Coordinates of C-alpha atoms and ligand atoms in Angstrom, one line a residue:
M1 CA -47.9 1.9 -32.4
S2 CA -44.4 2.1 -31.0
N3 CA -42.3 -0.3 -32.4
V4 CA -40.3 -0.8 -28.4
V5 CA -37.9 -3.6 -28.1
L6 CA -37.1 -5.0 -24.5
V7 CA -33.6 -6.8 -24.8
T8 CA -33.3 -9.3 -22.0
G9 CA -29.6 -9.5 -20.8
G10 CA -28.3 -6.8 -23.3
A11 CA -25.4 -6.0 -21.2
G12 CA -24.2 -9.8 -21.8
Y13 CA -21.9 -10.9 -25.1
I14 CA -24.1 -12.1 -27.4
G15 CA -27.3 -9.1 -25.8
S16 CA -25.1 -6.2 -25.8
H17 CA -23.9 -7.1 -30.5
T18 CA -27.5 -6.9 -30.8
V19 CA -28.6 -3.8 -29.2
Y20 CA -25.5 -2.0 -31.1
A21 CA -27.3 -3.3 -33.7
L22 CA -30.5 -2.2 -33.1
L23 CA -29.2 1.3 -31.9
D24 CA -26.9 2.0 -34.9
R25 CA -30.5 1.6 -37.1
G26 CA -32.5 4.0 -35.2
D27 CA -34.3 1.1 -33.0
R28 CA -36.2 2.5 -29.6
V29 CA -34.3 -0.7 -26.9
V30 CA -34.9 -1.6 -23.7
V31 CA -32.5 -2.7 -22.2
L32 CA -33.1 -5.2 -18.5
D33 CA -29.9 -7.3 -17.1
N34 CA -29.9 -8.2 -13.3
L35 CA -26.2 -8.0 -14.3
S36 CA -25.3 -11.1 -11.9
T37 CA -22.9 -11.6 -15.4
G38 CA -23.6 -9.3 -17.6
V39 CA -21.7 -5.3 -17.6
K40 CA -23.5 -2.2 -17.2
A41 CA -20.0 -0.6 -19.2
Q42 CA -21.5 -2.3 -22.3
V43 CA -24.2 -1.6 -22.6
G44 CA -24.9 1.4 -26.0
K45 CA -25.2 4.9 -24.4
D46 CA -29.3 5.1 -26.0
A47 CA -30.9 2.6 -24.8
I48 CA -32.9 3.2 -21.5
F49 CA -31.4 1.3 -18.8
V50 CA -33.0 -1.2 -15.6
Q51 CA -31.2 -3.6 -13.0
G52 CA -33.0 -5.9 -12.3
D53 CA -34.8 -9.1 -13.2
V54 CA -36.6 -11.0 -15.6
A55 CA -38.8 -13.2 -13.6
D56 CA -40.5 -9.8 -11.6
A57 CA -43.8 -9.3 -13.1
G58 CA -44.4 -5.9 -11.8
L59 CA -40.6 -4.6 -13.6
V60 CA -41.4 -6.6 -17.4
K61 CA -45.2 -5.6 -16.9
K62 CA -44.3 -1.2 -15.6
I63 CA -41.8 -1.3 -18.9
V64 CA -44.3 -2.5 -21.0
A65 CA -46.6 -0.2 -20.1
E66 CA -44.4 2.9 -19.9
H67 CA -41.9 2.7 -22.3
G68 CA -44.7 1.4 -25.6
V69 CA -42.6 -2.0 -25.7
D70 CA -44.8 -3.9 -29.0
A71 CA -41.4 -7.2 -29.0
V72 CA -38.7 -9.4 -26.1
I73 CA -35.8 -10.3 -26.8
H74 CA -34.8 -12.7 -24.5
F75 CA -31.2 -13.2 -23.5
A76 CA -30.5 -13.5 -19.9
G77 CA -29.9 -17.2 -18.7
S78 CA -27.4 -18.3 -17.6
I79 CA -25.2 -20.7 -20.0
V80 CA -22.2 -22.5 -18.5
V81 CA -22.7 -26.4 -18.9
P82 CA -20.4 -27.9 -16.9
E83 CA -21.3 -25.7 -13.8
S84 CA -25.7 -27.1 -15.4
V85 CA -24.1 -30.6 -14.6
R86 CA -22.8 -29.2 -10.9
D87 CA -26.3 -27.1 -9.8
P88 CA -28.9 -28.1 -12.1
L89 CA -32.0 -27.0 -10.8
A90 CA -29.9 -23.4 -10.0
Y91 CA -30.4 -23.5 -14.4
Y92 CA -33.6 -24.7 -14.2
D93 CA -34.7 -21.6 -12.3
N94 CA -32.8 -18.8 -14.0
N95 CA -34.1 -20.6 -17.2
V96 CA -36.7 -22.3 -17.1
V97 CA -38.9 -20.1 -13.8
K98 CA -38.1 -17.2 -14.5
T99 CA -38.6 -18.2 -18.7
R100 CA -41.7 -18.9 -17.5
S101 CA -42.2 -15.8 -15.4
L102 CA -41.4 -13.2 -18.1
M103 CA -43.4 -14.6 -20.7
Q104 CA -46.5 -14.1 -18.9
A105 CA -45.8 -11.4 -17.1
V106 CA -45.3 -10.3 -21.3
V107 CA -48.6 -11.6 -22.1
E108 CA -50.5 -10.5 -20.2
A109 CA -48.6 -7.1 -20.8
G110 CA -50.5 -7.8 -24.2
V111 CA -47.5 -8.4 -26.1
K112 CA -47.2 -10.5 -29.2
Q113 CA -43.9 -11.0 -30.0
F114 CA -40.4 -12.8 -28.6
I115 CA -37.7 -13.6 -30.0
F116 CA -35.8 -17.0 -27.7
S117 CA -32.0 -18.1 -27.6
S118 CA -31.3 -21.3 -27.8
T119 CA -28.5 -23.4 -28.4
A120 CA -27.2 -25.9 -30.8
T121 CA -26.7 -28.6 -27.7
V122 CA -30.5 -29.9 -28.1
Y123 CA -29.8 -31.4 -31.4
A124 CA -29.4 -35.5 -30.7
S125 CA -25.7 -35.9 -30.5
D126 CA -26.5 -39.2 -33.5
A127 CA -28.0 -36.8 -35.5
P128 CA -27.1 -36.5 -39.2
Q129 CA -25.1 -33.7 -39.7
P130 CA -25.7 -30.6 -41.1
L131 CA -28.7 -30.5 -38.6
A132 CA -31.3 -28.9 -40.0
E133 CA -34.1 -27.7 -38.0
A134 CA -36.3 -31.2 -37.7
A135 CA -33.9 -33.3 -36.8
A136 CA -33.9 -34.9 -33.7
K137 CA -33.4 -33.3 -30.0
S138 CA -31.6 -34.8 -26.8
P139 CA -30.3 -32.2 -25.1
I140 CA -28.2 -33.6 -22.3
S141 CA -26.3 -31.3 -20.2
P142 CA -29.6 -28.7 -18.2
Y143 CA -28.0 -26.1 -19.6
A144 CA -29.7 -27.9 -23.4
R145 CA -32.4 -29.0 -21.4
S146 CA -33.8 -26.2 -19.7
K147 CA -33.6 -24.7 -23.2
L148 CA -35.3 -27.1 -25.0
M149 CA -37.9 -26.4 -22.0
A150 CA -37.8 -22.7 -22.6
E151 CA -39.0 -23.6 -27.1
W152 CA -41.6 -26.7 -25.7
M153 CA -43.4 -23.1 -23.0
L154 CA -43.0 -20.9 -26.2
E155 CA -45.1 -23.2 -28.3
D156 CA -47.1 -23.0 -26.0
A157 CA -47.8 -19.7 -24.9
G158 CA -47.6 -19.2 -28.8
H159 CA -51.2 -21.2 -29.7
A160 CA -52.7 -20.5 -26.0
Y161 CA -51.9 -16.5 -26.2
G162 CA -51.1 -15.4 -29.5
L163 CA -47.2 -14.5 -28.4
R164 CA -46.0 -15.3 -32.1
H165 CA -42.4 -16.3 -31.3
M166 CA -38.7 -16.5 -33.2
V167 CA -36.7 -19.1 -31.9
L168 CA -32.6 -19.1 -32.9
R169 CA -29.9 -21.9 -32.2
Y170 CA -27.1 -20.7 -31.6
F171 CA -23.5 -22.6 -33.5
N172 CA -20.4 -21.7 -31.6
V173 CA -20.6 -18.2 -31.5
A174 CA -16.8 -16.1 -31.6
G175 CA -15.8 -12.6 -32.1
A176 CA -16.5 -9.7 -31.2
D177 CA -18.1 -6.2 -32.3
P178 CA -15.7 -5.1 -34.9
K179 CA -16.3 -1.4 -33.7
G180 CA -14.5 -2.6 -30.8
R181 CA -17.4 -0.7 -28.6
T182 CA -18.3 -4.2 -27.3
G183 CA -17.0 -8.3 -26.5
Q184 CA -17.2 -11.7 -24.6
S185 CA -17.2 -10.6 -21.3
S186 CA -17.0 -13.4 -19.0
P187 CA -14.1 -14.0 -16.9
N188 CA -13.7 -17.6 -17.3
A189 CA -14.7 -18.4 -21.0
T190 CA -14.1 -22.0 -22.1
H191 CA -14.2 -21.0 -25.0
L192 CA -11.9 -21.9 -27.9
I193 CA -11.9 -18.5 -29.8
K194 CA -11.6 -16.4 -26.0
R195 CA -8.7 -18.9 -24.8
A196 CA -6.1 -18.6 -28.1
A197 CA -7.2 -16.0 -27.8
M198 CA -5.2 -15.0 -24.5
V199 CA -3.1 -17.7 -25.5
A200 CA -2.4 -15.5 -28.3
L201 CA -2.3 -11.8 -26.0
G202 CA 0.3 -14.2 -23.1
R203 CA -1.8 -14.4 -20.4
L204 CA -2.1 -17.9 -21.1
P205 CA 0.9 -20.1 -21.4
Q206 CA -0.9 -22.5 -24.0
L207 CA -3.7 -23.5 -26.0
D208 CA -5.5 -27.4 -24.6
I209 CA -6.4 -28.8 -27.8
F210 CA -9.1 -31.1 -25.9
G211 CA -9.0 -35.0 -27.9
T212 CA -6.7 -35.0 -31.4
D213 CA -8.8 -39.1 -31.3
Y214 CA -12.0 -38.2 -33.1
P215 CA -13.7 -38.7 -36.5
T216 CA -12.7 -35.7 -37.7
P217 CA -10.4 -35.3 -40.6
D218 CA -8.1 -33.6 -38.5
G219 CA -8.5 -35.8 -35.1
T220 CA -10.3 -32.6 -33.9
G221 CA -13.1 -31.2 -32.7
V222 CA -14.7 -29.3 -35.5
R223 CA -17.7 -26.5 -35.1
D224 CA -19.4 -24.2 -37.4
Y225 CA -18.4 -21.8 -35.5
I226 CA -20.2 -18.0 -36.5
H227 CA -19.5 -14.1 -36.2
V228 CA -21.4 -12.3 -32.9
T229 CA -22.2 -9.8 -35.0
D230 CA -23.6 -11.8 -38.1
L231 CA -26.0 -13.4 -34.6
A232 CA -26.7 -10.1 -34.0
A233 CA -28.0 -9.6 -37.7
A234 CA -29.6 -12.6 -37.4
H235 CA -32.0 -10.8 -34.9
L236 CA -32.7 -7.9 -36.1
L237 CA -34.0 -10.7 -39.6
A238 CA -36.1 -11.9 -36.7
L239 CA -37.0 -8.9 -35.5
D240 CA -38.2 -7.0 -38.7
A241 CA -39.9 -10.5 -39.6
L242 CA -42.5 -10.6 -36.5
R243 CA -43.4 -7.5 -36.7
G244 CA -44.3 -7.7 -40.6
G245 CA -46.2 -10.2 -39.9
A246 CA -44.5 -13.6 -39.5
A247 CA -45.9 -16.6 -37.9
S248 CA -43.0 -18.9 -35.4
V249 CA -41.0 -20.3 -36.3
T250 CA -37.4 -21.4 -35.6
Y251 CA -34.5 -21.3 -37.0
N252 CA -30.4 -22.3 -37.3
C253 CA -27.6 -19.4 -36.5
G254 CA -24.6 -21.4 -37.7
Y255 CA -22.6 -20.8 -41.3
G256 CA -23.4 -24.4 -43.1
R257 CA -19.1 -25.4 -41.9
G258 CA -17.2 -27.1 -40.0
M259 CA -13.2 -25.8 -38.6
S260 CA -10.8 -28.1 -36.5
V261 CA -9.6 -26.8 -33.6
R262 CA -6.7 -27.1 -35.7
E263 CA -7.8 -25.0 -37.9
V264 CA -8.5 -22.0 -35.5
V265 CA -5.1 -22.5 -34.2
R266 CA -3.8 -22.5 -38.2
G267 CA -5.7 -19.0 -38.0
V268 CA -4.3 -17.9 -34.8
E269 CA -0.8 -17.3 -36.5
K270 CA -1.6 -16.1 -39.5
V271 CA -3.4 -13.1 -37.6
T272 CA -0.7 -13.1 -34.8
G273 CA 2.5 -14.3 -37.4
K274 CA 3.4 -16.2 -33.8
P275 CA 3.5 -19.4 -33.4
L276 CA 0.8 -20.4 -30.1
P277 CA 1.4 -22.3 -28.3
V278 CA -0.3 -25.2 -28.1
R279 CA -0.5 -28.6 -25.5
I280 CA -2.3 -32.1 -26.5
S281 CA -4.8 -32.9 -23.0
D282 CA -7.6 -35.5 -23.3
R283 CA -11.0 -35.2 -24.8
R284 CA -12.9 -32.9 -22.4
A285 CA -16.3 -35.4 -21.2
G286 CA -19.5 -34.5 -23.2
D287 CA -17.9 -33.0 -26.0
P288 CA -19.6 -34.1 -29.4
P289 CA -16.2 -34.7 -32.7
T290 CA -19.1 -32.2 -35.3
L291 CA -21.2 -29.3 -35.3
I292 CA -22.7 -28.3 -38.5
S293 CA -25.4 -26.8 -38.5
D294 CA -27.8 -26.4 -41.4
P295 CA -29.1 -22.4 -42.2
S296 CA -30.6 -22.8 -44.8
R297 CA -33.9 -22.0 -43.4
I298 CA -32.9 -18.4 -42.2
K299 CA -31.3 -18.0 -45.4
A300 CA -33.4 -18.0 -47.3
A301 CA -37.1 -17.4 -45.0
L302 CA -34.9 -13.8 -43.8
G303 CA -31.8 -13.0 -46.2
W304 CA -29.8 -13.6 -43.9
K305 CA -25.9 -13.1 -44.6
P306 CA -23.3 -13.5 -43.4
A307 CA -21.6 -11.1 -43.9
H308 CA -18.4 -11.9 -40.9
D309 CA -17.1 -15.4 -41.6
G310 CA -13.9 -15.5 -42.7
I311 CA -12.0 -17.6 -39.7
E312 CA -9.8 -15.6 -39.5
E313 CA -12.0 -11.7 -39.0
I314 CA -13.9 -13.7 -36.4
I315 CA -10.0 -14.8 -34.2
A316 CA -8.6 -11.3 -34.6
S317 CA -11.9 -9.0 -33.4
A318 CA -11.5 -12.0 -30.1
I319 CA -8.2 -10.6 -29.7
A320 CA -9.0 -7.1 -30.8
W321 CA -11.2 -7.1 -27.8
E322 CA -9.5 -9.1 -26.1
Q323 CA -6.4 -6.7 -26.0
R324 CA -8.6 -3.3 -24.4
F325 CA -11.1 -6.5 -22.4
N326 CA -7.9 -7.0 -20.2
R327 CA -6.3 -3.5 -20.6
Ligands
UDP1 N1 -11.6 -27.0 -27.4 C1 -9.8 -27.3 -27.0 N2 -9.9 -26.5 -26.3 C2 -10.0 -24.7 -25.7 C3 -11.1 -24.3 -25.4 C4 -11.6 -26.1 -26.4 O1 -10.2 -27.8 -27.8 O2 -9.7 -24.6 -24.9 C5 -12.3 -27.9 -28.1 C6 -13.0 -28.9 -27.5 O3 -13.0 -29.6 -28.1 C7 -14.6 -28.3 -28.8 C8 -14.2 -27.5 -29.5 O4 -12.9 -26.7 -29.1 O5 -14.0 -29.3 -29.9 C9 -15.1 -26.1 -29.5 O6 -14.8 -26.5 -28.2 P1 -15.8 -25.2 -26.7 O7 -15.5 -24.9 -25.9 O8 -15.1 -23.2 -27.3 O9 -17.5 -24.1 -27.4 P2 -18.6 -25.8 -27.6 O10 -18.9 -26.2 -29.0 O11 -18.1 -27.0 -25.8 O12 -19.6 -24.6 -27.0

């Protein structure tokens, strides 16, 4: 029996880190990416790279048959929340319709194992924190809704066709490969740590702090930042569990601890040894005050152990990548 994993979106941020993690331990990997946002140069050289669309059923079936794919990790998708509000049908197409097509193709090709990238934004904003997997769902943005729709499709496909799957709900992913091989490359990224790294390098004049009047200890938004390398490791554990026969399940991926915007700013200042210019701004529309995971399930079931959870390590790796990437 062959063990070859098909990674869709393997040229993207989280996908490319996971591909390196798989290759580093000697796994065989095929990457399928249409390069709409991904960067080919960030795909590990030992992976087989196919440029194409996940909705191209013929191509997907050909890849599965040719390489003996036994499992799929599906990262490909659109991820920008405000963009999803402006153009929801594009998001439902990319994240739901194309995911449906991918699922059908792999099921027909005989694949039985599937890992799906989901998001903490599927949870209801008034659900109690930290958020356990069973917490109430009430996605607000078309992006978050598209992810929950895909989760439901997967659940139904699991029952109907025996497609065993793991859904990983990501909290705030940040940082970059400690070896400097890949990182966050989207030019217009709005994420806090990415923006803070750009400010630290003088590429932006200052960091906007979106709201200082939240019901949080210091008034700024609190998030559960997780190093992308620890998240990649979670995918490998999920893959191994599926290959070992594990039943379908959903896991939160976060550290279970909250950090405020001001704490992140202080972390940046510690890493650079310089004050970080900030500007107090209004709240950003749609931002919840707090988002913290309860990761006990993945820790207990898969033995997942964060290895890069220091905020300064996360920030330093993001700055190092930013420096290399934008050279
Ligand atoms: N944030 C901020 N300034 C920025 C970007 C983000 O103050 O330039 C805040 C945002 O309001 C939230 C936290 O940082 O409280 C994390 O935002 P991010 O966009 O990184 O992730 P999100 O939680 O929105 O997915």
